[in-house]
């Protein structure tokens, strides 16, 4: 979905895809990622939880456009990036260990330990971009 600005340019909204109505999946605000309240079957689906989030998203789109950055750019702190890279490295090592173990005819207990290690190393990678923004 695109939004037209006063200047006549079209930019992509940085919003997660809207789940189909009745899909059971929770819809989230395009800015703060809070769960949006259930909506009736009439009207266009909400993209933001309120005017403040709509304004912050507009400001971000304007700032990235002025800086010449693509609309889908994501900024993270160095600490967040380092943490993510550490977690991905741990996951890769756990996968390599599992691959090595499989070539050595492991016992059921060894496989269970390795699978537990794989689960531990993934941490909450599936939740990276679902956290709410501060302010």
XYZ file of C-alpha atoms in Angstrom:
135
model
C 0.000 0.000 0.000
C 1.398 3.429 -0.844
C 0.628 6.839 0.565
C 0.697 10.031 -1.516
C 2.338 13.089 0.048
C 1.718 16.745 -0.774
C 4.799 16.788 -3.017
C 3.171 14.159 -5.220
C 5.682 11.399 -4.477
C 4.704 7.921 -3.482
C 6.568 6.023 -0.772
C 5.996 2.602 0.700
C 4.604 2.491 4.224
C 6.910 0.667 6.664
C 4.092 -1.528 7.917
C 3.856 -5.291 8.278
C 1.385 -6.979 5.929
C -2.183 -6.859 7.149
C -3.462 -10.328 8.009
C -6.732 -11.413 6.426
C -9.792 -10.785 8.539
C -10.664 -13.867 10.502
C -7.170 -15.334 10.134
C -6.698 -15.332 13.910
C -3.389 -13.468 13.558
C -3.090 -10.287 15.602
C -2.608 -7.051 13.694
C 0.000 -4.629 15.006
C 0.519 -0.881 14.834
C 2.825 0.124 11.984
C 4.893 2.272 14.331
C 4.949 0.982 17.916
C 4.042 -2.649 17.119
C 1.350 -2.811 19.840
C -1.532 -5.152 19.069
C -4.360 -3.247 17.388
C -7.866 -3.672 18.780
C -10.255 -5.937 16.892
C -12.114 -4.100 14.152
C -15.470 -4.751 12.583
C -15.842 -6.072 9.071
C -16.598 -2.644 7.594
C -14.035 -0.048 6.611
C -10.359 0.055 5.854
C -8.133 -1.770 8.371
C -6.273 0.469 10.824
C -2.524 0.812 10.346
C -1.709 2.684 13.563
C -3.024 2.579 17.116
C -3.448 6.344 17.266
C -2.608 9.756 15.861
C 0.738 9.931 17.695
C 1.975 6.740 16.018
C 0.677 7.907 12.630
C 2.615 11.187 13.100
C 5.857 9.401 14.156
C 5.630 7.143 11.091
C 5.118 10.175 8.835
C 8.109 11.936 10.417
C 10.258 8.859 9.874
C 9.201 8.582 6.219
C 9.961 12.283 5.710
C 13.372 12.040 7.384
C 14.436 8.986 5.412
C 13.268 10.578 2.162
C 15.248 13.783 2.907
C 18.339 11.699 3.703
C 17.956 9.812 0.430
C 17.464 6.483 2.198
C 15.079 3.798 0.982
C 11.729 3.644 2.750
C 12.391 0.196 4.177
C 15.622 1.135 5.972
C 15.896 -0.057 9.584
C 18.135 1.653 12.117
C 19.475 -0.277 15.097
C 22.009 0.591 17.737
C 25.480 -0.926 17.633
C 24.681 -2.899 20.819
C 21.515 -4.379 19.258
C 23.399 -5.344 16.104
C 26.246 -6.896 18.102
C 23.743 -8.886 20.172
C 21.986 -10.142 17.061
C 25.264 -11.141 15.427
C 26.303 -13.001 18.604
C 23.020 -14.911 18.680
C 23.276 -15.808 14.994
C 26.857 -17.022 15.509
C 25.711 -19.223 18.420
C 22.953 -20.638 16.240
C 25.359 -21.388 13.407
C 27.739 -23.165 15.806
C 24.882 -25.231 17.258
C 23.810 -26.243 13.741
C 27.386 -27.248 12.846
C 27.587 -29.298 16.060
C 24.320 -31.036 15.151
C 25.614 -31.798 11.671
C 28.809 -33.281 13.123
C 26.840 -35.292 15.661
C 24.617 -36.789 12.951
C 27.670 -38.167 11.133
C 28.775 -39.997 14.324
C 25.719 -42.236 14.896
C 24.466 -40.429 18.017
C 22.297 -41.890 20.737
C 18.792 -40.628 21.331
C 19.976 -38.764 24.456
C 22.763 -37.036 22.496
C 20.291 -35.957 19.815
C 17.888 -34.642 22.446
C 20.702 -32.620 24.085
C 21.725 -31.180 20.718
C 18.145 -30.248 19.831
C 17.772 -28.552 23.223
C 20.972 -26.601 22.500
C 19.609 -25.557 19.108
C 16.397 -24.300 20.700
C 18.355 -22.426 23.373
C 20.634 -20.808 20.803
C 17.724 -19.441 18.781
C 16.525 -17.539 21.833
C 13.775 -15.221 20.717
C 15.004 -14.599 17.177
C 11.438 -14.986 15.948
C 10.394 -11.959 18.042
C 13.069 -9.473 16.980
C 10.874 -6.863 15.308
C 7.736 -7.309 17.345
C 8.872 -5.346 20.384
C 7.223 -2.008 21.061
C 9.147 1.184 20.406
C 9.874 3.474 23.305
C 8.169 6.870 23.108
